[in-house]
Amino acid sequence: MMVDEPRIDEGGTSSGNLQLMSRSTYFKETALKNIFLLCAFVAVMGVALIFLFVGWRGWPLMADIGLGSFLGGAEWNPTSALYGILPLIWGSVVVMAGALALGTPLAVGTAIFLSEIATPRVRSIVRPAVELLAGIPSVIFGFFGLIVLRPLIANATGGLGFGAVTAWFILAIMIVPTIATLTEDALNSIPPGIREASYAMGATPWQTIYKVLVPAAKIGILDAIILGMGRAIGETMAVLMVVGNAPVFPQGVTVPLSTLTSQIVMDMPYAAGDHRTALFGMAIVLFVVSMGLVALVRLIARFQTSMDRGR
Amino acid sequence: MSERRSVILMVLSLVLTLTVIPLSGCNAGARAANELVVTGSTTILPIAEIAGEMFTDDNPENKVLVSGLGSSAGIETVSRGSSDIGTASRDLKEEEMELGLYDTPLAYDAIAVIVHPSNPIDDLTKEQVRLIFNGTYTNWSELGGNDVRIGLVNRDEASGTREAFYKIAMEKSPFDRTAAVLPGTGQVRSVVAQAEGAVGYISLGFVNNEVKSISVDGIEASAETVVDGTYPISRLLHFFTPGEPTGLAKEYIDFVLSDEIQNGIVIDAGFTPISAGEDR
């Protein structure tokens, strides 16, 4: 820790003269600084340790299973020593894509309603409700999906009700808070002048929303969607309870399939040897995907900053 | 829930085994007289483990060490003398007959094939059951039922019920991999109860009136047909001892065969008590 000479920041004093801190204030300030540093350090160490552990346990995969037959293998059948995760990756992508397709319009619509249309009174009811949605444990979504939604889909399709469609509906609701909150922030951070200028030109509220506000907030909305994507692909319990967990390429959207996350949970209790290594390999894949999504968000943020500077 | 508990027990017993193996290596054959080692089937593990705990609660001076390594390992260790009781969820193989082991059956494990109550099919042959679960039949009309798609419900691979069904009903031919895989008996039952075309399998003890149990080869699954051995998808669970059980082993086996365990843990775990056959 680099600590400068103890002194108050020049700008902070009204008289502008340099004043030394008392010794006890100095120690308090230093202690606080270090405590906060420690907090940040613990969080970073947590990520680093998890990554190291998962990497360490998953690494033998290269030698024991082979990266090609792991990532490219079309059959996940641990009892026959086949550890191809392609069907699981496909399952994760199918589930995530459908959830985004359903959830994004819902969430962006909610955000536009909250930011542009709702009266303060309505907003004070709807916003906490959306935020509450984020606080509901995922197992409750899964339980709701299994007990309520699945039988409805089973009746409608004549199958068991397990499948991508059921997961889409559940996940679409689950990602609404993530996308809606961030989209609302993006809409709120648009300078009021832009809104006023649009109305001054004679645009209706709807024209203002879809011709001015949404385009102006598009980077923020994109961020929101990417984070929603991360939530959808990482969701485990709710998905596990409604997809049916058949590790195959599904022949339709109303038949069982499996995802990376749900398969890890299904197999963890009894997996041993190569099978266990393969599960850690799947964890690495999920880790890389979520790192990729975070990196994408950062990249977009940087792109936006440079665009703003260019204006 | 008993499945989850059995997983926990399995992990516990693995830890136990790992600590016991080096110990028994030091003083092989010289186990303390108040120590009972029970090794073998993972299906029997929950019963043996919980009964062991209750047994030591009643007799604190004794120790019962239970581990689940599989039926073959149970038979192997008891015949070698490194365990006092070997548990097995199968009969002795021909080459194991010569080991001179004494057989005390402790429970029946029967698996019922269940369908939605509205399904008109009442009876299937064992071969038809196999062909349903390996994906050959895809519509109930092929079996004389309604024109409804068959919805296969399977158990996860950690399940002892799946293992037994795989051996007895499937005769070790592979399951259809597009089947839904559910992590619990209760889930299988509730899903089958709600979907018209669904078919699944659960331990006989868990069948209730939400689902319809199908008779196999004309034999209805019930305590009677399981006990008299006519119901095809069932098996006996065994304790094997070197010769007639004596001392601590006898006390423990008698405890497992007592009404307290038979009508408690054995039924809770989804098995049929051995005493169901004794009234006959």
Coordinates of C-alpha atoms in Angstrom, one line a residue:
Chain A
M1 CA 0.0 0.0 0.0
M2 CA 1.3 3.4 -1.0
V3 CA 0.3 6.0 1.5
D4 CA 1.0 9.6 0.7
E5 CA 1.9 12.2 3.2
P6 CA -1.1 12.6 5.5
R7 CA -2.9 15.7 4.4
I8 CA -6.3 16.8 3.4
D9 CA -7.0 17.1 -0.3
E10 CA -6.5 20.8 -1.2
G11 CA -9.8 21.2 -2.9
G12 CA -11.7 20.1 0.2
T13 CA -10.8 23.0 2.4
S14 CA -12.6 26.3 2.1
S15 CA -9.7 28.5 3.1
G16 CA -7.4 26.6 0.7
N17 CA -4.5 26.3 3.2
L18 CA -2.8 23.0 3.8
Q19 CA -3.8 21.3 7.1
L20 CA -2.2 18.3 8.7
M21 CA -4.6 15.6 10.0
S22 CA -4.5 14.5 13.6
R23 CA -2.6 11.2 14.1
S24 CA -5.8 9.3 15.1
T25 CA -7.7 10.5 12.0
Y26 CA -4.9 9.5 9.9
F27 CA -4.9 5.9 11.3
K28 CA -8.6 5.7 11.0
E29 CA -8.5 6.7 7.4
T30 CA -5.7 4.3 6.6
A31 CA -7.4 1.5 8.4
L32 CA -10.6 2.1 6.5
K33 CA -8.8 2.2 3.2
N34 CA -7.2 -1.2 4.0
I35 CA -10.4 -2.7 5.1
F36 CA -12.1 -1.8 1.8
L37 CA -9.1 -3.1 -0.1
L38 CA -9.4 -6.4 1.8
C39 CA -13.1 -6.6 0.9
A40 CA -12.2 -6.2 -2.8
F41 CA -9.3 -8.6 -2.4
V42 CA -11.5 -11.3 -0.9
A43 CA -14.0 -11.1 -3.8
V44 CA -11.2 -11.2 -6.4
M45 CA -9.5 -14.1 -4.6
G46 CA -12.8 -16.0 -4.5
V47 CA -13.1 -15.8 -8.3
A48 CA -9.4 -16.6 -8.7
L49 CA -9.6 -19.6 -6.4
I50 CA -12.7 -21.0 -8.0
F51 CA -11.2 -20.6 -11.4
L52 CA -8.0 -22.3 -10.2
F53 CA -9.8 -25.2 -8.5
V54 CA -12.1 -25.8 -11.5
G55 CA -9.2 -25.6 -13.8
W56 CA -7.1 -27.9 -11.7
R57 CA -9.8 -30.5 -11.5
G58 CA -10.8 -30.2 -15.1
W59 CA -7.4 -30.1 -16.6
P60 CA -6.8 -33.9 -16.8
L61 CA -9.6 -33.8 -19.4
M62 CA -7.1 -33.0 -22.1
A63 CA -5.2 -36.2 -21.5
D64 CA -8.0 -38.5 -20.4
I65 CA -10.8 -37.6 -22.7
G66 CA -9.3 -35.3 -25.3
L67 CA -10.5 -31.8 -26.1
G68 CA -11.9 -32.8 -29.5
S69 CA -14.1 -35.6 -28.3
F70 CA -15.2 -33.5 -25.3
L71 CA -16.3 -30.4 -27.0
G72 CA -17.1 -32.0 -30.3
G73 CA -18.5 -35.4 -29.2
A74 CA -22.2 -35.8 -30.0
E75 CA -22.9 -38.4 -27.2
W76 CA -23.0 -37.8 -23.5
N77 CA -23.1 -41.3 -22.0
P78 CA -20.9 -41.6 -18.9
T79 CA -21.7 -45.3 -18.4
S80 CA -20.2 -46.0 -21.8
A81 CA -17.3 -43.6 -21.2
L82 CA -18.6 -41.2 -23.8
Y83 CA -18.2 -37.6 -22.7
G84 CA -19.3 -35.5 -25.7
I85 CA -20.9 -32.3 -24.5
L86 CA -22.2 -31.0 -27.8
P87 CA -25.8 -32.0 -27.1
L88 CA -25.5 -30.2 -23.7
I89 CA -24.0 -27.0 -25.3
W90 CA -26.8 -27.2 -27.9
G91 CA -29.4 -27.5 -25.1
S92 CA -28.0 -24.6 -23.2
V93 CA -28.0 -22.4 -26.4
V94 CA -31.5 -23.5 -27.4
V95 CA -32.9 -22.7 -23.9
M96 CA -31.0 -19.4 -23.6
A97 CA -32.0 -18.2 -27.1
G98 CA -35.7 -18.9 -26.7
A99 CA -35.7 -17.3 -23.2
L100 CA -34.1 -14.2 -24.7
A101 CA -36.5 -14.0 -27.6
L102 CA -39.4 -14.2 -25.2
G103 CA -38.0 -12.2 -22.3
T104 CA -36.3 -9.3 -24.1
P105 CA -39.4 -7.7 -25.5
L106 CA -41.2 -8.2 -22.2
A107 CA -38.3 -6.6 -20.2
V108 CA -37.7 -3.7 -22.6
G109 CA -41.4 -3.1 -22.7
T110 CA -41.5 -3.0 -18.9
A111 CA -38.5 -0.6 -18.8
I112 CA -40.1 1.7 -21.4
F113 CA -43.3 1.7 -19.4
L114 CA -41.6 2.4 -16.2
S115 CA -39.3 5.1 -17.6
E116 CA -41.6 6.9 -20.1
I117 CA -45.3 6.1 -19.6
A118 CA -46.1 5.1 -16.0
T119 CA -47.3 7.8 -13.6
P120 CA -45.1 8.0 -10.4
R121 CA -47.9 6.3 -8.5
V122 CA -48.0 3.3 -10.9
R123 CA -44.3 3.2 -11.0
S124 CA -44.0 3.0 -7.3
I125 CA -46.0 -0.2 -7.5
V126 CA -44.6 -1.8 -10.6
R127 CA -40.9 -1.2 -10.0
P128 CA -40.8 -2.9 -6.6
A129 CA -42.7 -5.8 -8.1
V130 CA -40.1 -6.2 -10.9
E131 CA -37.3 -6.0 -8.3
L132 CA -39.0 -8.5 -6.2
L133 CA -39.0 -10.9 -9.1
A134 CA -35.2 -10.7 -9.1
G135 CA -35.2 -11.7 -5.4
I136 CA -37.3 -14.9 -5.8
P137 CA -35.1 -18.0 -5.4
S138 CA -34.7 -19.8 -8.7
V139 CA -35.9 -23.1 -7.2
I140 CA -39.3 -21.5 -6.6
F141 CA -39.4 -20.6 -10.3
G142 CA -38.5 -24.2 -11.1
F143 CA -41.1 -25.6 -8.7
F144 CA -43.7 -23.3 -10.3
G145 CA -42.6 -24.5 -13.7
L146 CA -42.7 -28.2 -12.7
I147 CA -46.1 -28.1 -10.9
V148 CA -48.1 -25.5 -12.7
L149 CA -46.6 -24.8 -16.2
R150 CA -45.4 -28.2 -17.1
P151 CA -48.9 -30.0 -16.8
L152 CA -50.4 -27.2 -18.9
I153 CA -47.8 -27.7 -21.6
A154 CA -48.3 -31.5 -21.3
N155 CA -52.0 -31.1 -21.9
A156 CA -51.4 -28.7 -24.9
T157 CA -48.8 -30.9 -26.6
G158 CA -49.7 -34.4 -25.4
G159 CA -46.2 -35.1 -24.1
L160 CA -44.8 -34.9 -20.6
G161 CA -44.4 -31.2 -20.6
F162 CA -40.7 -31.3 -20.2
G163 CA -38.7 -29.5 -22.8
A164 CA -37.3 -26.3 -24.2
V165 CA -40.7 -24.5 -24.3
T166 CA -41.3 -24.9 -20.6
A167 CA -37.8 -23.6 -19.8
W168 CA -38.3 -20.7 -22.2
F169 CA -41.4 -19.4 -20.3
I170 CA -39.8 -19.8 -16.9
L171 CA -36.4 -18.3 -17.9
A172 CA -38.1 -15.4 -19.8
I173 CA -39.8 -14.3 -16.6
M174 CA -36.5 -14.8 -14.6
I175 CA -34.4 -12.6 -16.9
V176 CA -37.0 -9.7 -17.0
P177 CA -35.6 -8.0 -13.8
T178 CA -32.0 -8.1 -15.1
I179 CA -32.9 -6.7 -18.5
A180 CA -35.6 -4.3 -17.4
T181 CA -33.6 -2.7 -14.6
L182 CA -30.6 -2.1 -16.8
T183 CA -32.7 -0.9 -19.7
E184 CA -34.5 1.6 -17.4
D185 CA -31.2 2.9 -16.2
A186 CA -30.1 3.4 -19.8
L187 CA -33.3 5.2 -20.7
N188 CA -33.1 7.4 -17.6
S189 CA -29.6 8.4 -18.4
I190 CA -30.6 9.9 -21.7
P191 CA -30.3 13.7 -21.3
P192 CA -33.8 15.2 -20.9
G193 CA -33.0 17.7 -23.6
I194 CA -33.2 14.9 -26.2
R195 CA -36.7 13.9 -25.1
E196 CA -37.8 17.5 -25.0
A197 CA -36.4 18.2 -28.4
S198 CA -38.4 15.3 -29.8
Y199 CA -41.6 16.5 -28.3
A200 CA -40.8 20.0 -29.5
M201 CA -40.6 18.7 -33.0
G202 CA -44.2 17.5 -32.6
A203 CA -43.5 13.8 -32.1
T204 CA -46.0 11.7 -30.3
P205 CA -44.8 9.8 -27.2
W206 CA -44.7 6.6 -29.2
Q207 CA -42.6 8.2 -32.0
T208 CA -40.3 9.6 -29.3
I209 CA -39.9 6.2 -27.8
Y210 CA -39.1 4.2 -30.9
K211 CA -37.4 6.8 -33.0
V212 CA -35.4 8.7 -30.4
L213 CA -35.2 7.1 -27.0
V214 CA -34.6 3.4 -27.8
P215 CA -32.0 4.2 -30.5
A216 CA -30.3 6.6 -28.0
A217 CA -30.2 3.8 -25.3
K218 CA -29.4 1.0 -27.6
I219 CA -25.9 0.3 -26.2
G220 CA -27.3 0.2 -22.7
I221 CA -30.1 -2.1 -23.9
L222 CA -27.5 -4.4 -25.6
D223 CA -25.6 -4.5 -22.3
A224 CA -28.8 -5.5 -20.5
I225 CA -29.5 -8.3 -23.0
I226 CA -26.0 -9.7 -22.7
L227 CA -26.3 -9.8 -18.9
G228 CA -29.7 -11.4 -19.3
M229 CA -28.0 -13.9 -21.6
G230 CA -25.5 -14.7 -18.8
R231 CA -28.3 -15.2 -16.4
A232 CA -30.2 -17.5 -18.7
I233 CA -27.2 -19.7 -19.6
G234 CA -26.1 -20.0 -16.0
E235 CA -29.5 -20.7 -14.5
T236 CA -29.5 -24.2 -13.0
M237 CA -32.2 -25.2 -10.6
A238 CA -35.2 -23.8 -12.4
V239 CA -33.9 -25.3 -15.7
L240 CA -33.1 -28.7 -14.2
M241 CA -36.7 -29.0 -12.9
V242 CA -38.4 -28.4 -16.3
V243 CA -36.1 -29.6 -19.1
G244 CA -36.4 -33.3 -18.5
N245 CA -32.6 -33.9 -18.5
A246 CA -32.2 -36.1 -21.5
P247 CA -28.7 -35.5 -22.8
V248 CA -29.6 -35.8 -26.5
F249 CA -30.2 -33.4 -29.4
P250 CA -33.9 -32.8 -28.9
Q251 CA -36.3 -33.7 -31.8
G252 CA -38.5 -30.7 -31.1
V253 CA -39.1 -28.1 -28.4
T254 CA -41.6 -30.1 -26.3
V255 CA -39.4 -33.2 -25.7
P256 CA -36.8 -33.5 -22.9
L257 CA -33.3 -32.1 -23.4
S258 CA -30.5 -31.2 -21.0
T259 CA -28.1 -28.3 -20.5
L260 CA -24.6 -27.9 -19.2
T261 CA -25.7 -26.6 -15.8
S262 CA -28.5 -29.1 -15.2
Q263 CA -26.3 -32.0 -16.2
I264 CA -23.6 -31.0 -13.8
V265 CA -26.2 -31.1 -11.0
M266 CA -27.7 -34.4 -12.1
D267 CA -24.4 -36.2 -12.3
M268 CA -22.4 -34.6 -9.5
P269 CA -23.7 -36.9 -6.7
Y270 CA -22.3 -40.1 -8.2
A271 CA -19.7 -39.1 -10.8
A272 CA -16.2 -40.4 -10.3
G273 CA -13.0 -40.5 -12.3
D274 CA -13.2 -39.3 -15.9
H275 CA -16.9 -38.5 -15.5
R276 CA -16.1 -36.1 -12.6
T277 CA -13.3 -34.5 -14.6
A278 CA -15.7 -34.0 -17.5
L279 CA -18.1 -32.2 -15.2
F280 CA -15.3 -29.9 -14.2
G281 CA -14.6 -29.4 -17.8
M282 CA -18.2 -28.4 -18.3
A283 CA -17.7 -25.9 -15.5
I284 CA -14.7 -24.5 -17.3
V285 CA -16.8 -24.1 -20.5
L286 CA -19.5 -22.2 -18.5
F287 CA -16.7 -20.1 -16.9
V288 CA -15.3 -19.2 -20.3
V289 CA -18.7 -18.3 -21.6
S290 CA -19.5 -16.0 -18.7
M291 CA -16.1 -14.4 -18.9
G292 CA -16.7 -13.9 -22.6
L293 CA -20.1 -12.2 -21.9
V294 CA -18.5 -9.9 -19.3
A295 CA -15.7 -9.0 -21.6
L296 CA -18.3 -8.2 -24.3
V297 CA -20.1 -5.8 -22.0
R298 CA -16.8 -4.1 -21.2
L299 CA -15.9 -3.9 -24.9
I300 CA -19.2 -2.3 -25.7
A301 CA -18.8 0.2 -22.9
R302 CA -15.4 1.1 -24.3
F303 CA -16.8 1.4 -27.8
Q304 CA -19.5 3.7 -26.5
T305 CA -17.0 5.9 -24.6
S306 CA -14.9 6.3 -27.7
M307 CA -18.0 7.1 -29.8
D308 CA -19.2 9.7 -27.3
R309 CA -15.7 11.3 -27.4
G310 CA -15.9 11.3 -31.2
R311 CA -19.1 13.3 -31.2
Chain B
M1 CA -36.0 -38.4 -0.3
S2 CA -34.6 -41.8 0.5
E3 CA -32.5 -41.6 -2.6
R4 CA -30.9 -38.4 -1.5
R5 CA -30.3 -39.8 1.9
S6 CA -28.7 -42.8 0.4
V7 CA -26.3 -40.6 -1.6
I8 CA -25.3 -38.9 1.6
L9 CA -24.9 -42.2 3.3
M10 CA -22.9 -43.5 0.4
V11 CA -20.5 -40.5 0.8
L12 CA -20.4 -41.0 4.5
S13 CA -19.7 -44.7 4.2
L14 CA -17.0 -44.1 1.6
V15 CA -15.3 -41.8 4.1
L16 CA -15.8 -44.6 6.7
T17 CA -14.4 -47.2 4.4
L18 CA -11.4 -45.1 3.6
T19 CA -10.7 -44.8 7.3
V20 CA -11.5 -48.5 8.0
I21 CA -9.4 -50.0 5.2
P22 CA -6.1 -48.8 6.6
L23 CA -7.1 -49.7 10.1
S24 CA -8.2 -53.2 9.2
G25 CA -4.9 -53.6 7.3
C26 CA -3.0 -53.2 10.5
N27 CA -4.9 -55.8 12.5
A28 CA -6.4 -58.0 9.8
G29 CA -8.6 -60.7 11.3
A30 CA -8.1 -59.2 14.8
R31 CA -11.2 -57.0 14.8
A32 CA -12.5 -56.0 18.2
A33 CA -15.3 -58.2 19.4
N34 CA -17.6 -55.3 19.7
E35 CA -17.2 -54.2 16.1
L36 CA -19.4 -55.4 13.3
V37 CA -18.4 -54.7 9.7
V38 CA -21.3 -54.7 7.1
T39 CA -20.2 -54.3 3.5
G40 CA -22.0 -54.6 0.1
S41 CA -25.0 -53.5 -1.9
T42 CA -25.7 -49.8 -2.2
T43 CA -29.4 -50.6 -2.4
I44 CA -29.3 -52.0 1.1
L45 CA -27.0 -49.3 2.4
P46 CA -29.7 -47.0 3.7
I47 CA -31.4 -49.8 5.6
A48 CA -28.1 -51.2 6.9
E49 CA -26.8 -47.8 7.8
I50 CA -29.8 -46.5 9.7
A51 CA -30.4 -49.9 11.4
G52 CA -26.8 -49.8 12.4
E53 CA -27.2 -46.4 14.0
M54 CA -30.3 -47.4 15.8
F55 CA -28.6 -50.7 16.9
T56 CA -25.6 -48.8 18.4
D57 CA -28.0 -46.3 20.0
D58 CA -29.5 -49.3 21.9
N59 CA -26.1 -50.9 22.5
P60 CA -23.6 -48.1 22.8
E61 CA -20.7 -50.5 23.6
N62 CA -20.9 -51.9 20.0
K63 CA -19.8 -50.4 16.7
V64 CA -21.4 -51.1 13.4
L65 CA -19.4 -50.0 10.4
V66 CA -21.5 -50.1 7.2
S67 CA -20.2 -49.4 3.7
G68 CA -21.7 -49.8 0.2
L69 CA -19.3 -51.1 -2.4
G70 CA -21.7 -53.2 -4.4
S71 CA -23.1 -56.6 -4.0
S72 CA -20.2 -58.5 -5.5
A73 CA -17.8 -56.7 -3.2
G74 CA -20.0 -57.6 -0.3
I75 CA -19.9 -61.3 -1.1
E76 CA -16.2 -61.1 -1.8
T77 CA -15.3 -59.4 1.5
V78 CA -17.5 -61.6 3.7
S79 CA -16.1 -64.8 2.2
R80 CA -12.5 -63.5 2.7
G81 CA -13.3 -62.6 6.3
S82 CA -12.7 -58.9 6.0
S83 CA -16.3 -58.2 6.8
D84 CA -18.8 -59.9 9.1
I85 CA -21.9 -59.5 7.0
G86 CA -21.9 -59.1 3.2
T87 CA -25.1 -57.5 1.8
A88 CA -26.3 -58.3 -1.7
S89 CA -29.2 -57.3 -3.9
R90 CA -28.9 -60.4 -6.0
D91 CA -28.7 -64.2 -5.5
L92 CA -25.4 -66.0 -5.3
K93 CA -23.8 -66.8 -8.7
E94 CA -22.9 -70.4 -9.3
E95 CA -19.2 -69.9 -8.5
E96 CA -20.1 -68.2 -5.2
M97 CA -22.2 -71.1 -4.1
E98 CA -19.1 -73.0 -3.0
L99 CA -18.1 -70.3 -0.5
G100 CA -20.4 -71.8 2.1
L101 CA -22.2 -68.5 2.8
Y102 CA -25.3 -68.5 4.9
D103 CA -28.2 -66.5 3.4
T104 CA -30.6 -64.4 5.5
P105 CA -33.1 -62.5 3.2
L106 CA -34.1 -59.2 4.7
A107 CA -36.5 -57.6 2.3
Y108 CA -38.0 -57.8 -1.2
D109 CA -37.3 -55.1 -3.7
A110 CA -40.0 -54.9 -6.4
I111 CA -40.4 -52.3 -9.1
A112 CA -43.8 -51.4 -10.4
V113 CA -44.3 -50.1 -14.0
I114 CA -46.7 -47.2 -13.6
V115 CA -48.9 -45.3 -16.1
H116 CA -51.6 -42.6 -16.0
P117 CA -54.8 -43.8 -14.5
S118 CA -56.7 -43.1 -17.7
N119 CA -54.4 -45.4 -19.7
P120 CA -56.6 -48.4 -20.8
I121 CA -53.6 -50.8 -20.9
D122 CA -53.6 -53.1 -17.8
D123 CA -51.1 -55.8 -18.8
L124 CA -47.8 -56.0 -20.6
T125 CA -45.2 -58.7 -21.1
K126 CA -41.8 -58.1 -19.6
E127 CA -40.5 -58.0 -23.2
Q128 CA -43.0 -55.3 -24.1
V129 CA -41.8 -53.3 -21.0
R130 CA -38.3 -53.6 -22.2
L131 CA -39.2 -52.5 -25.7
I132 CA -41.1 -49.5 -24.4
F133 CA -38.2 -48.3 -22.3
N134 CA -35.6 -48.8 -25.1
G135 CA -37.7 -46.7 -27.4
T136 CA -38.9 -49.3 -29.8
Y137 CA -42.6 -48.5 -29.1
T138 CA -43.4 -44.8 -29.4
N139 CA -47.2 -44.8 -29.3
W140 CA -49.6 -46.6 -27.0
S141 CA -51.7 -47.7 -30.1
E142 CA -48.9 -50.1 -31.0
L143 CA -49.6 -51.9 -27.8
G144 CA -53.4 -51.9 -28.2
G145 CA -54.0 -48.6 -26.3
N146 CA -55.1 -45.2 -27.3
D147 CA -53.4 -43.2 -30.0
V148 CA -51.2 -41.3 -27.6
R149 CA -47.4 -40.7 -27.7
I150 CA -45.5 -42.7 -25.1
G151 CA -43.8 -40.4 -22.7
L152 CA -40.9 -42.2 -21.1
V153 CA -39.9 -41.2 -17.6
N154 CA -36.5 -42.6 -16.4
R155 CA -34.5 -42.2 -13.2
D156 CA -31.1 -40.6 -12.9
E157 CA -28.1 -42.9 -13.0
A158 CA -27.4 -42.7 -9.3
S159 CA -30.7 -44.4 -8.6
G160 CA -30.7 -47.9 -7.2
T161 CA -34.2 -48.4 -8.6
R162 CA -32.8 -47.6 -12.1
E163 CA -30.0 -50.0 -11.6
A164 CA -32.4 -52.8 -10.5
F165 CA -34.8 -52.0 -13.4
Y166 CA -31.9 -52.0 -15.8
K167 CA -30.8 -55.4 -14.7
I168 CA -34.2 -57.2 -14.2
A169 CA -36.6 -55.6 -16.7
M170 CA -34.1 -54.3 -19.3
E171 CA -31.8 -57.3 -19.0
K172 CA -29.0 -54.8 -19.3
S173 CA -30.0 -53.5 -22.7
P174 CA -29.8 -49.7 -23.0
F175 CA -32.5 -47.3 -22.1
D176 CA -33.9 -44.9 -24.7
R177 CA -31.8 -41.8 -24.1
T178 CA -34.5 -39.4 -25.1
A179 CA -36.5 -40.3 -22.0
A180 CA -37.0 -37.6 -19.3
V181 CA -34.6 -38.2 -16.5
L182 CA -35.9 -37.2 -13.1
P183 CA -34.0 -37.2 -9.8
G184 CA -36.6 -38.8 -7.5
T185 CA -39.3 -41.4 -7.0
G186 CA -41.8 -38.7 -6.0
Q187 CA -41.1 -36.7 -9.2
V188 CA -41.6 -39.8 -11.4
R189 CA -44.9 -40.5 -9.7
S190 CA -46.3 -37.0 -9.9
V191 CA -45.2 -36.6 -13.6
V192 CA -46.8 -39.9 -14.6
A193 CA -49.9 -38.9 -12.6
Q194 CA -50.3 -35.8 -14.7
A195 CA -49.5 -36.9 -18.3
E196 CA -51.8 -39.1 -20.3
G197 CA -49.0 -40.9 -22.2
A198 CA -46.5 -41.2 -19.5
V199 CA -44.9 -44.4 -18.3
G200 CA -42.3 -44.8 -15.5
Y201 CA -41.1 -47.2 -12.8
I202 CA -40.9 -46.8 -9.1
S203 CA -40.4 -49.1 -6.1
L204 CA -43.6 -50.9 -5.3
G205 CA -43.8 -49.3 -1.9
F206 CA -44.3 -45.9 -3.4
V207 CA -47.3 -46.8 -5.7
N208 CA -50.4 -44.9 -4.7
N209 CA -53.8 -44.3 -6.3
E210 CA -52.5 -41.3 -8.4
V211 CA -51.0 -43.7 -10.8
K212 CA -51.9 -47.1 -12.3
S213 CA -49.5 -50.0 -11.8
I214 CA -49.4 -52.3 -14.8
S215 CA -49.3 -56.1 -14.3
V216 CA -46.3 -57.7 -16.0
D217 CA -46.7 -61.1 -17.7
G218 CA -50.2 -61.2 -16.3
I219 CA -49.0 -60.8 -12.7
E220 CA -50.2 -57.8 -10.7
A221 CA -47.5 -56.2 -8.6
S222 CA -48.4 -56.7 -5.0
A223 CA -46.9 -57.8 -1.7
E224 CA -48.3 -61.3 -2.3
T225 CA -46.9 -61.8 -5.9
V226 CA -43.6 -60.3 -4.8
V227 CA -43.4 -62.7 -1.8
D228 CA -44.3 -65.8 -3.8
G229 CA -41.8 -64.8 -6.5
T230 CA -44.2 -64.7 -9.4
Y231 CA -44.0 -60.9 -10.1
P232 CA -41.1 -60.7 -12.6
I233 CA -39.6 -57.4 -11.8
S234 CA -38.5 -58.1 -8.2
R235 CA -35.6 -59.4 -6.3
L236 CA -34.6 -60.4 -2.8
L237 CA -32.2 -58.4 -0.7
H238 CA -29.8 -60.6 1.2
F239 CA -27.4 -60.7 4.2
F240 CA -24.7 -63.2 3.7
T241 CA -22.6 -64.5 6.7
P242 CA -19.9 -67.2 6.8
G243 CA -22.1 -69.9 8.3
E244 CA -25.1 -69.3 10.5
P245 CA -24.9 -65.9 12.1
T246 CA -23.6 -65.8 15.7
G247 CA -22.8 -63.2 18.3
L248 CA -23.0 -59.6 17.3
A249 CA -23.8 -60.4 13.7
K250 CA -26.8 -62.4 14.9
E251 CA -28.0 -59.6 17.2
Y252 CA -27.7 -57.1 14.3
I253 CA -29.5 -59.3 11.8
D254 CA -32.3 -60.1 14.3
F255 CA -32.6 -56.4 14.9
V256 CA -33.0 -55.7 11.1
L257 CA -35.6 -58.5 10.9
S258 CA -37.5 -57.1 13.9
D259 CA -40.9 -55.4 13.3
E260 CA -39.4 -52.0 14.3
I261 CA -37.0 -52.0 11.3
Q262 CA -39.2 -54.1 8.9
N263 CA -42.3 -51.9 9.3
G264 CA -40.3 -48.7 9.6
I265 CA -37.1 -48.2 7.6
V266 CA -37.7 -51.0 5.1
I267 CA -41.1 -49.7 4.1
D268 CA -39.9 -46.1 4.2
A269 CA -37.1 -47.0 1.7
G270 CA -39.7 -48.4 -0.7
F271 CA -39.0 -52.1 -0.1
T272 CA -41.4 -54.9 0.9
P273 CA -40.7 -56.4 4.4
I274 CA -39.5 -60.0 4.4
S275 CA -42.1 -60.6 7.2
A276 CA -44.8 -60.1 4.5
G277 CA -43.9 -63.6 3.4
E278 CA -43.7 -65.2 6.9
D279 CA -47.4 -65.1 7.5
R280 CA -48.0 -67.5 4.7

